Amino acid sequence: MITTLSPDHLSCLMPKTWLDGTGQATVLGLLFGTITGITGILLVLTLLTMYICATQYARRFLHPWFWNTHQLYPVVLGLMVIHGSGRLLQAPTFHYYLMGPAILFTLDKLISVSRKKREIPLIEANILPSEVTNLVYKRPVDFHYLAGQYVNIALVNSGTGRDEYHPFTLTSAPHEDYLS
């Protein structure tokens, strides 16, 4: 916990925290003696790991690390709920701020799971200047879209032992017989 308050002020605000022999709150006591402190440390470590694995180098050369660390979002949300309910300063109100985003996130996941997934043949693949990948697919008959929309393409068993999903922007016109 980083604070600009004096120990006297902290012990007044947080009377149920870890105190040293003189009745003052200690930094170690706040960090390791409270649920809020422990979950705060775990949150910082988890988010730091996610940040490091989101660098351009990691995304390019260590994609499984990037993918696996970013699947830790339920851990982060759980730690945030526990961290927010520590009651160091006030009664917990975190759930009020979590409800809206959690509902939207759940709806987004349900919609993405319910969408049709289909296999379509790859016609050609090119690496363009600036390391842009151009993929051309045969367009399914019942596939409708607007120019500029994106699709998630699964690279099936791309050497990692599992499918990797990547977003691709559709640059072909909706009236063309192919997707690129």
N, CA and C of each residue as an Amber inpcrd file, in Angstrom:
protein
   540
   0.8490000  -1.1720000   0.0000000   0.0000000   0.0000000   0.0000000
   0.8920000   1.2310000   0.0000000   0.6730000   2.1290000  -0.9010000
   1.4310000   3.3680000  -0.9630000   0.5470000   4.4510000  -0.3750000
   1.0910000   5.2050000   0.5520000   0.2830000   6.2120000   1.2230000
   1.1000000   7.4450000   1.5490000   0.4270000   8.5520000   1.6590000
   1.0630000   9.7980000   2.0980000   0.6130000  10.1610000   3.5080000
  -0.1330000   9.2730000   4.1350000  -0.6510000   9.5270000   5.4750000
   0.3560000   9.0750000   6.5280000   0.3130000   9.7240000   7.6540000
   1.1860000   9.3450000   8.7670000   0.6720000   8.0570000   9.4020000
   1.5380000   7.3220000  10.1190000   1.0810000   6.1000000  10.7990000
  -0.0510000   6.3610000  11.7850000  -0.0360000   7.5180000  12.4730000
  -1.1220000   7.8360000  13.3990000  -2.4600000   7.9120000  12.6660000
  -2.4450000   8.5720000  11.5230000  -3.6680000   8.7190000  10.7420000
  -4.1310000   7.3600000  10.2220000  -3.1930000   6.5370000   9.7490000
  -3.5470000   5.2120000   9.2490000  -4.1560000   4.3450000  10.3410000
  -3.5710000   4.3710000  11.5360000  -4.1030000   3.5350000  12.6080000
  -5.4870000   4.0170000  13.0430000  -5.7770000   5.3020000  12.8610000
  -7.1090000   5.8180000  13.1630000  -8.1090000   5.3470000  12.1040000
  -7.6940000   5.3580000  10.8290000  -8.5820000   4.9360000   9.7450000
  -8.8110000   3.4310000   9.7410000  -7.7780000   2.6840000  10.1260000
  -7.8340000   1.2270000  10.0450000  -7.5210000   0.6110000  11.4060000
  -8.4580000   0.6570000  12.3190000  -8.1690000   0.1740000  13.6690000
  -7.9920000  -1.3340000  13.7750000  -8.4860000  -2.0970000  12.8190000
  -8.4090000  -3.5490000  12.9160000  -7.2360000  -4.1250000  12.1180000
  -6.2410000  -3.3310000  11.8260000  -5.1070000  -3.8210000  11.0410000
  -4.0020000  -4.2930000  11.9580000  -2.9940000  -4.8500000  11.3320000
  -1.8160000  -5.3630000  12.0270000  -1.0770000  -4.2000000  12.6800000
  -0.8850000  -4.2430000  13.9560000  -0.1960000  -3.1590000  14.6730000
   1.0720000  -3.6900000  15.3000000   2.0700000  -2.8230000  15.4000000
   3.2970000  -3.2280000  16.0850000   3.1070000  -3.0470000  17.5940000
   4.1580000  -3.2350000  18.3710000   4.0640000  -3.1670000  19.8280000
   3.6500000  -1.8040000  20.3550000   3.8470000  -0.7370000  19.5810000
   3.4910000   0.6130000  20.0360000   2.0800000   1.0070000  19.6200000
   1.3760000   0.1010000  18.9610000   0.0160000   0.4220000  18.5350000
  -0.0380000   1.0890000  17.1720000   1.0890000   1.1300000  16.4660000
   1.1310000   1.7540000  15.1410000   1.0200000   0.6860000  14.0520000
   0.3540000   1.0230000  12.9620000   0.2700000   0.1110000  11.8150000
   1.6380000   0.0430000  11.1460000   2.0890000  -1.1590000  10.8040000
   3.3720000  -1.3170000  10.1320000   3.1340000  -1.6130000   8.6510000
   4.1040000  -1.2480000   7.8270000   3.9890000  -1.5060000   6.3950000
   3.9150000  -3.0060000   6.1450000   4.7780000  -3.7710000   6.7800000
   4.7430000  -5.2240000   6.6010000   3.4240000  -5.8000000   7.0920000
   2.9180000  -5.2460000   8.1760000   1.6310000  -5.7130000   8.6870000
   0.5060000  -5.4280000   7.7060000   0.5300000  -4.2540000   7.0860000
  -0.5040000  -3.9160000   6.1100000  -0.3770000  -4.7670000   4.8450000
   0.8610000  -5.0290000   4.4160000   1.0720000  -5.7960000   3.1880000
   0.8030000  -7.2810000   3.3750000   1.3200000  -7.8670000   4.4430000
   1.2470000  -9.3170000   4.6060000   0.2960000  -9.7740000   5.7040000
  -0.2490000  -8.8440000   6.4660000  -1.1300000  -9.2160000   7.5660000
  -2.5960000  -8.9590000   7.2930000  -2.9040000  -8.4710000   6.1060000
  -4.3050000  -8.2160000   5.7570000  -4.6220000  -8.8730000   4.4230000
  -5.8760000  -9.2230000   4.2460000  -6.3210000  -9.7940000   2.9660000
  -6.1120000  -8.7800000   1.8480000  -6.3880000  -7.5190000   2.1380000
  -6.2280000  -6.4740000   1.1390000  -4.7730000  -6.3710000   0.6990000
  -3.8580000  -6.4460000   1.6290000  -2.4410000  -6.3710000   1.2830000
  -1.9740000  -7.5470000   0.4500000  -2.3580000  -8.7500000   0.8570000
  -1.9270000  -9.9620000   0.1430000  -2.5290000  -9.9910000  -1.2640000
  -3.8240000  -9.6900000  -1.3850000  -4.4340000  -9.6990000  -2.7170000
  -3.8820000  -8.5650000  -3.5700000  -3.5170000  -7.4450000  -2.9590000
  -2.8980000  -6.3520000  -3.7020000  -1.5650000  -6.7660000  -4.2990000
  -0.7610000  -7.4730000  -3.5190000   0.5290000  -7.9670000  -4.0190000
   0.3020000  -8.9620000  -5.1530000  -0.6370000  -9.8950000  -4.9740000
  -0.9250000 -10.8740000  -6.0130000  -1.4590000 -10.2060000  -7.2850000
  -2.2850000  -9.1760000  -7.1320000  -2.7860000  -8.4400000  -8.2950000
  -1.6560000  -7.7560000  -9.0510000  -0.7580000  -7.0970000  -8.3250000
   0.3660000  -6.4200000  -8.9780000   1.2300000  -7.4300000  -9.7270000
   1.5310000  -8.5610000  -9.1020000   2.3650000  -9.5770000  -9.7530000
   1.6700000 -10.1660000 -10.9910000   0.3800000 -10.4440000 -10.8840000
  -0.3560000 -11.0070000 -12.0140000  -0.4420000 -10.0110000 -13.1680000
  -0.7810000  -8.7660000 -12.8630000  -0.8930000  -7.7590000 -13.9130000
   0.4650000  -7.4300000 -14.5240000   1.5210000  -7.4460000 -13.7220000
   2.8690000  -7.2140000 -14.2490000   3.2560000  -8.3400000 -15.2130000
   2.9430000  -9.5750000 -14.8570000   3.2260000 -10.7120000 -15.7370000
   2.4430000 -10.5770000 -17.0410000   1.1650000 -10.1970000 -16.9470000
   0.3650000 -10.0110000 -18.1520000   0.9350000  -8.8890000 -19.0170000
   1.3930000  -7.8170000 -18.3940000   1.9610000  -6.6810000 -19.1260000
   3.2450000  -7.0870000 -19.8470000   4.1130000  -7.7940000 -19.1550000
   5.3810000  -8.2250000 -19.7630000   5.1120000  -9.1550000 -20.9380000
   4.1530000 -10.0570000 -20.7740000   3.8470000 -11.0040000 -21.8470000
   3.0300000 -10.3710000 -22.9770000   2.6360000  -9.1100000 -22.8360000
   1.9060000  -8.4120000 -23.8910000   2.8220000  -7.5200000 -24.7210000
   4.1130000  -7.5350000 -24.4300000   5.0400000  -6.7330000 -25.2310000
   5.0930000  -7.2760000 -26.6510000   5.5630000  -6.4510000 -27.5540000
   5.6210000  -6.8630000 -28.9570000   6.4910000  -8.1070000 -29.1250000
   7.6030000  -8.1620000 -28.4190000   8.4860000  -9.3250000 -28.5230000
   7.7630000 -10.5960000 -28.0910000   7.0790000 -10.5390000 -26.9460000
   6.3880000 -11.7330000 -26.4300000   5.2530000 -12.1570000 -27.3600000
   4.4940000 -11.1890000 -27.8700000   3.3930000 -11.5440000 -28.7780000
   3.9110000 -12.1950000 -30.0490000   5.0740000 -11.7600000 -30.5010000
   5.5990000 -12.2610000 -31.7610000   6.3080000 -13.6050000 -31.6130000
   7.1560000 -13.7320000 -30.5820000   8.0010000 -14.9160000 -30.4630000
   7.5530000 -15.8930000 -29.3700000   6.7500000 -15.4180000 -28.4430000
   6.3040000 -16.2710000 -27.3300000   4.7800000 -16.2290000 -27.2290000
   4.1180000 -16.4110000 -28.3470000   2.6590000 -16.2510000 -28.3750000
   1.9350000 -17.1290000 -27.3600000   2.3440000 -18.3900000 -27.1250000
   1.6480000 -19.1720000 -26.0870000   1.7340000 -18.5280000 -24.7020000
   2.8530000 -17.8840000 -24.3850000   2.9600000 -17.2080000 -23.0860000
   1.9800000 -16.0430000 -23.0340000   1.9430000 -15.2670000 -24.1130000
   0.9880000 -14.1560000 -24.1950000  -0.4310000 -14.6770000 -23.9960000
  -0.7830000 -15.7230000 -24.7270000  -2.1410000 -16.2670000 -24.6690000
  -2.4670000 -16.8020000 -23.2730000  -1.5640000 -17.5830000 -22.7140000
  -1.8340000 -18.2030000 -21.4140000  -1.9330000 -17.1740000 -20.2970000
  -1.0690000 -16.1690000 -20.2930000  -1.1580000 -15.1670000 -19.2240000
  -2.4160000 -14.3310000 -19.3540000  -2.8980000 -14.1250000 -20.5720000
  -4.1090000 -13.3380000 -20.7230000  -5.3770000 -14.1490000 -20.4680000
  -5.2230000 -15.4270000 -20.2190000  -6.3520000 -16.2320000 -19.7760000
  -6.4920000 -16.1760000 -18.2570000  -5.6590000 -15.3580000 -17.6050000
  -5.7240000 -15.1910000 -16.1530000  -6.7490000 -14.1310000 -15.7320000
  -7.5350000 -13.6060000 -16.6740000  -8.4860000 -12.5590000 -16.2980000
  -9.4750000 -12.9990000 -15.2200000  -9.9230000 -14.2770000 -15.1600000
 -10.8010000 -14.6360000 -14.0340000 -10.0760000 -14.5480000 -12.6880000
  -8.7780000 -14.8690000 -12.6820000  -7.9840000 -14.7530000 -11.4470000
  -7.9160000 -13.2920000 -11.0210000  -7.6660000 -12.3930000 -11.9910000
  -7.5900000 -10.9600000 -11.6850000  -8.9280000 -10.4690000 -11.1360000
 -10.0210000 -10.8460000 -11.7840000 -11.3380000 -10.4080000 -11.2990000
 -11.6260000 -10.9520000  -9.9030000 -11.2920000 -12.2210000  -9.6630000
 -11.4910000 -12.7910000  -8.3300000 -10.6650000 -12.0780000  -7.2730000
  -9.4020000 -11.8240000  -7.5820000  -8.5500000 -11.1000000  -6.6320000
  -9.0670000  -9.6850000  -6.3870000  -9.6030000  -9.0510000  -7.4340000
 -10.1460000  -7.7000000  -7.2580000 -11.3550000  -7.7010000  -6.3300000
 -12.1950000  -8.7160000  -6.4590000 -13.3680000  -8.8020000  -5.5790000
 -12.9140000  -8.9940000  -4.1320000 -11.9790000  -9.8980000  -3.9170000
 -11.4790000 -10.1420000  -2.5560000 -10.7660000  -8.8900000  -2.0320000
  -9.9620000  -8.2550000  -2.8910000  -9.2250000  -7.0520000  -2.5000000
 -10.1910000  -5.9320000  -2.1010000 -11.2710000  -5.7950000  -2.8760000
 -12.2340000  -4.7330000  -2.5990000 -13.1050000  -4.9920000  -1.3900000
 -13.1420000  -6.2220000  -0.9220000 -13.9850000  -6.5170000   0.2340000
 -13.1660000  -6.6230000   1.5190000 -11.9740000  -6.0710000   1.5290000
 -11.1000000  -6.1500000   2.6970000 -11.4950000  -5.2780000   3.8580000
 -12.3430000  -4.3040000   3.6500000 -12.8470000  -3.4160000   4.7070000
 -11.7510000  -2.6680000   5.4590000 -10.6790000  -2.2820000   4.7830000
  -9.6530000  -1.5030000   5.4800000 -10.1250000  -0.0900000   5.7620000
 -10.7730000   0.5500000   4.7870000 -11.1850000   1.9380000   4.9610000
 -12.6900000   2.1180000   5.0820000 -13.4490000   1.2890000   4.3930000
 -14.8940000   1.4730000   4.3830000 -15.5660000   0.1480000   4.0420000
 -16.8630000   0.1340000   4.1360000 -17.6140000  -1.0580000   3.7430000
 -17.4110000  -1.2840000   2.2450000 -17.3510000  -2.5260000   1.8160000
 -17.0910000  -2.7950000   0.4030000 -18.2060000  -2.3090000  -0.5140000
 -17.8200000  -1.6330000  -1.5890000 -18.7660000  -1.1890000  -2.6030000
 -18.3380000  -1.6530000  -3.9850000 -17.3120000  -2.5010000  -4.0380000
 -16.7500000  -2.9220000  -5.3160000 -17.7770000  -3.6180000  -6.1930000
 -18.6680000  -4.3890000  -5.5860000 -19.6370000  -5.1470000  -6.3750000
 -20.5300000  -4.2400000  -7.2120000 -20.7790000  -3.0090000  -6.7610000
 -21.5820000  -2.0770000  -7.5500000 -20.8770000  -1.7400000  -8.8640000
 -19.5640000  -1.6150000  -8.8230000 -18.7880000  -1.2620000 -10.0060000
 -18.4730000  -2.4740000 -10.8700000 -18.5770000  -3.6540000 -10.3210000
 -18.2840000  -4.8790000 -11.0630000 -19.4900000  -5.3700000 -11.8460000
 -20.6850000  -5.1240000 -11.3570000 -21.9000000  -5.7120000 -11.9390000
 -22.0780000  -5.3720000 -13.4170000 -22.0290000  -4.1060000 -13.7850000
 -22.2420000  -3.6960000 -15.1800000 -21.2400000  -4.3290000 -16.1320000
 -19.9280000  -4.1400000 -15.9170000 -18.9530000  -4.7650000 -16.8090000
 -19.0280000  -6.2910000 -16.8090000 -19.3140000  -6.9040000 -15.6730000
 -19.3980000  -8.3680000 -15.6140000 -20.5710000  -8.8820000 -16.4520000
 -21.6910000  -8.1820000 -16.4170000 -22.8460000  -8.5790000 -17.2200000
 -22.5290000  -8.4260000 -18.7040000 -21.9230000  -7.3000000 -19.0880000
 -21.5540000  -7.0920000 -20.4940000 -20.5440000  -8.1340000 -20.9640000
 -19.5670000  -8.4360000 -20.1340000 -18.5550000  -9.4320000 -20.4820000
 -19.1880000 -10.8040000 -20.6800000 -20.0910000 -11.1830000 -19.7810000
 -20.7660000 -12.4760000 -19.8720000 -21.6250000 -12.5470000 -21.1340000
 -22.3460000 -11.4810000 -21.4370000 -23.1520000 -11.4580000 -22.6620000
 -22.2710000 -11.5890000 -23.9040000 -21.1390000 -10.8870000 -23.9230000
 -20.2180000 -10.9770000 -25.0540000 -19.6980000 -12.3990000 -25.2330000
 -19.3290000 -13.0540000 -24.1280000 -18.8490000 -14.4400000 -24.2120000
 -19.9510000 -15.3760000 -24.7030000 -21.1770000 -15.1980000 -24.2090000
 -22.2890000 -16.0470000 -24.6440000 -22.5860000 -15.8560000 -26.1300000
 -22.5280000 -14.6180000 -26.6040000 -22.7720000 -14.3550000 -28.0220000
 -21.6720000 -14.9710000 -28.8720000 -20.4100000 -14.8320000 -28.4540000
 -19.3120000 -15.3740000 -29.2610000 -19.3350000 -16.9060000 -29.2880000
 -19.7880000 -17.5420000 -28.2270000 -19.8780000 -19.0080000 -28.2010000
 -21.0310000 -19.4860000 -29.0790000 -22.1180000 -18.7030000 -29.1500000
 -23.2960000 -19.1260000 -29.8940000 -23.1630000 -18.9060000 -31.4010000
 -22.1850000 -18.1560000 -31.8320000 -22.0310000 -17.8830000 -33.2610000
 -21.5870000 -19.1220000 -34.0170000 -21.9580000 -19.1490000 -35.2860000
 -21.5830000 -20.2870000 -36.1320000 -20.0850000 -20.2570000 -36.3970000
 -19.5110000 -21.4320000 -36.3450000 -18.1120000 -21.5850000 -36.7140000
 -18.0760000 -22.5360000 -37.8880000 -17.3370000 -22.1640000 -38.9000000
 -17.2760000 -23.0120000 -40.0830000 -15.8650000 -23.0190000 -40.6420000
 -15.5800000 -24.0800000 -41.3380000 -14.2750000 -24.2130000 -41.9740000
 -14.4140000 -23.7590000 -43.4200000 -13.5300000 -22.8510000 -43.8380000
 -13.5580000 -22.3830000 -45.2220000 -12.1680000 -22.5500000 -45.8230000
 -12.1160000 -22.8540000 -47.1180000 -10.8100000 -23.1190000 -47.7380000
  -9.9930000 -21.8470000 -47.9490000  -8.7130000 -21.9690000 -47.6860000
  -7.7630000 -20.8910000 -47.9200000  -7.3210000 -20.9630000 -49.3810000
  -7.4890000 -19.8630000 -50.1160000  -7.1190000 -19.8310000 -51.5340000
  -5.6550000 -19.4310000 -51.6850000  -5.2480000 -18.3790000 -50.9700000
  -3.8500000 -17.9540000 -51.0620000  -3.4470000 -17.2000000 -49.8080000
  -2.1560000 -17.2030000 -49.5340000  -1.5890000 -16.4900000 -48.3820000
  -0.3020000 -15.8170000 -48.8240000  -0.1620000 -14.5300000 -48.5120000
   1.0260000 -13.7550000 -48.8790000   1.4600000 -12.8920000 -47.7090000
   2.7630000 -12.6930000 -47.6080000   3.2760000 -11.7130000 -46.6550000
   3.6020000 -10.4630000 -47.4590000   2.9190000  -9.3880000 -47.1600000
   3.0910000  -8.1240000 -47.8700000   4.1580000  -7.2860000 -47.1740000
   4.5740000  -6.1680000 -47.8010000   5.5310000  -5.2840000 -47.1270000
   4.9900000  -4.8510000 -45.7610000   5.8740000  -4.4890000 -44.8780000
   5.5530000  -4.1070000 -43.4930000   5.0210000  -5.2910000 -42.7050000
   5.3470000  -6.5080000 -43.1340000   4.9790000  -7.7310000 -42.4440000
   3.4740000  -7.8760000 -42.2440000   2.6970000  -7.4510000 -43.2110000
   1.2470000  -7.6120000 -43.2050000   0.9350000  -8.9460000 -43.8740000
   0.0700000  -9.7370000 -43.2680000  -0.3210000 -11.0210000 -43.8300000
  -1.6190000 -10.8560000 -44.6020000  -1.6090000 -11.2700000 -45.8770000
  -2.7950000 -11.2150000 -46.7250000  -3.2960000 -12.6430000 -46.9090000
  -4.4830000 -12.9030000 -46.3980000  -5.1150000 -14.2180000 -46.5470000
  -6.3400000 -14.0600000 -47.4240000  -6.5090000 -14.9530000 -48.3790000
  -7.6730000 -14.9310000 -49.2610000  -8.4010000 -16.2630000 -49.0820000
  -9.6860000 -16.1770000 -48.6990000 -10.5190000 -17.3520000 -48.4600000
 -11.6870000 -17.3690000 -49.4370000 -12.1920000 -18.5600000 -49.7090000
 -13.4180000 -18.6900000 -50.4860000 -14.5700000 -18.2420000 -49.5840000
 -15.4160000 -17.3850000 -50.1180000 -16.5140000 -16.8380000 -49.3270000
 -17.6880000 -17.8120000 -49.2990000 -18.1760000 -18.1580000 -48.1000000
 -19.3680000 -19.0130000 -48.0140000 -20.5860000 -18.2880000 -48.6000000
 -21.5030000 -19.0420000 -49.1170000 -22.6730000 -18.4770000 -49.7910000
 -23.5170000 -17.6400000 -48.8300000 -23.7210000 -18.1090000 -47.6150000
 -24.6080000 -17.4220000 -46.6760000 -23.8670000 -16.4710000 -45.7290000
 -22.6820000 -16.0340000 -46.1070000 -21.8960000 -15.1470000 -45.2520000
 -22.0970000 -13.7060000 -45.7080000 -22.6780000 -12.8790000 -44.8330000
 -22.9530000 -11.4770000 -45.1520000 -22.1630000 -10.5890000 -44.1900000
 -21.6000000  -9.5180000 -44.7150000 -20.8070000  -8.6080000 -43.8860000
 -20.7550000  -7.2400000 -44.5320000 -20.2680000  -6.2780000 -43.7850000
 -20.0390000  -4.9260000 -44.2800000 -18.5370000  -4.7160000 -44.4140000
 -18.1440000  -3.9040000 -45.3730000 -16.7200000  -3.6240000 -45.5690000
 -16.1220000  -3.0530000 -44.2900000 -14.9310000  -3.5350000 -43.9370000
 -14.2270000  -3.0340000 -42.7570000 -14.4830000  -3.8320000 -41.4950000
 -15.4380000  -4.7670000 -41.5250000 -15.6690000  -5.5940000 -40.3390000
 -14.5040000  -6.5610000 -40.1560000 -14.4210000  -7.1610000 -38.9790000
 -13.3520000  -8.1250000 -38.7470000 -13.9420000  -9.4810000 -38.3860000
 -13.1180000 -10.4970000 -38.5630000 -13.4950000 -11.8530000 -38.1930000
 -12.3700000 -12.4490000 -37.3630000 -12.7180000 -13.3780000 -36.5020000
 -11.7030000 -14.1380000 -35.7630000 -11.4250000 -15.3970000 -36.5550000
 -10.1910000 -15.5680000 -36.9330000  -9.7970000 -16.7350000 -37.7150000
  -8.9950000 -17.6610000 -36.8140000  -9.3790000 -18.9140000 -36.7990000
  -8.6540000 -19.9130000 -36.0160000  -7.6010000 -20.5520000 -36.9030000
  -6.3750000 -20.4660000 -36.4750000  -5.2960000 -21.1680000 -37.1570000
  -5.2400000 -22.5390000 -36.5180000  -5.7800000 -23.5230000 -37.1950000
  -5.9620000 -24.8500000 -36.6330000  -4.6210000 -25.5270000 -36.4240000
  -4.3950000 -25.9510000 -35.1720000  -3.1820000 -26.6610000 -34.7750000
  -1.9340000 -26.0140000 -35.3750000  -1.7060000 -24.7730000 -35.0100000
  -0.6380000 -23.9620000 -35.5940000   0.7340000 -24.2630000 -34.9980000
   1.0110000 -25.5020000 -34.6820000   2.3150000 -25.8590000 -34.1320000
   2.3690000 -25.8240000 -32.6160000   1.3400000 -25.2760000 -31.9810000
   1.3200000 -25.1940000 -30.5230000   0.5000000 -26.3060000 -29.9030000
  -0.1640000 -27.1040000 -30.7370000  -0.9920000 -28.1770000 -30.2030000
  -2.4310000 -27.7730000 -29.9930000  -2.7660000 -26.5130000 -30.2450000
  -4.1550000 -26.0720000 -30.1160000  -4.4040000 -24.9400000 -31.1140000
  -5.6660000 -24.6190000 -31.3100000  -6.0210000 -23.5600000 -32.2490000
  -5.6510000 -22.2000000 -31.6640000  -5.2080000 -21.2910000 -32.5360000
  -4.9390000 -19.9090000 -32.1410000  -5.8970000 -19.0160000 -32.9020000
  -6.6040000 -18.1570000 -32.1960000  -7.5460000 -17.2350000 -32.8170000
  -6.8940000 -15.8760000 -32.9800000  -7.0330000 -15.3140000 -34.1760000
  -6.4860000 -13.9950000 -34.4630000  -7.5440000 -13.1720000 -35.1930000
  -7.6970000 -11.9010000 -34.8510000  -8.6440000 -11.0520000 -35.5740000
  -8.0340000 -10.5920000 -36.9050000  -8.8340000 -10.6300000 -37.9520000
  -8.4190000 -10.1490000 -39.2690000  -9.4800000  -9.1880000 -39.7840000
  -9.0380000  -8.0720000 -40.3190000  -9.9500000  -7.1090000 -40.9210000
 -10.2670000  -7.5490000 -42.3410000 -11.5330000  -7.5330000 -42.6920000
 -11.9520000  -7.8990000 -44.0450000 -11.7650000  -6.6940000 -44.9610000
 -10.9280000  -6.8660000 -45.9790000 -10.6590000  -5.7650000 -46.9100000
 -11.3450000  -5.9680000 -48.2480000 -11.9250000  -7.1340000 -48.4560000
 -12.6510000  -7.3680000 -49.7140000 -14.0230000  -6.7090000 -49.6280000
 -14.5760000  -6.4070000 -50.7980000 -15.9070000  -5.7980000 -50.8540000
 -16.9690000  -6.8750000 -50.6330000 -18.1130000  -6.5100000 -50.0490000
 -19.1600000  -7.4970000 -49.7740000 -19.7090000  -8.2070000 -51.0110000
 -19.5660000  -7.6340000 -52.2070000 -20.1110000  -8.2710000 -53.4130000
 -19.1170000  -9.2600000 -54.0610000 -17.8710000  -9.3430000 -53.5530000
 -16.8730000 -10.2300000 -54.1470000 -17.0740000 -11.6710000 -53.6600000
 -16.5570000 -12.6080000 -54.4390000 -16.7400000 -14.0320000 -54.1390000
 -15.6860000 -14.5870000 -53.1780000 -14.8170000 -13.7570000 -52.6950000
 -13.7560000 -14.2010000 -51.7810000 -13.6590000 -13.2520000 -50.6020000
 -13.0190000 -13.7150000 -49.5560000 -12.7680000 -12.8890000 -48.3630000
 -11.2800000 -12.6520000 -48.2800000 -10.8920000 -11.4100000 -48.1290000
  -9.4670000 -11.1130000 -47.9470000  -9.3030000 -10.0500000 -46.8850000
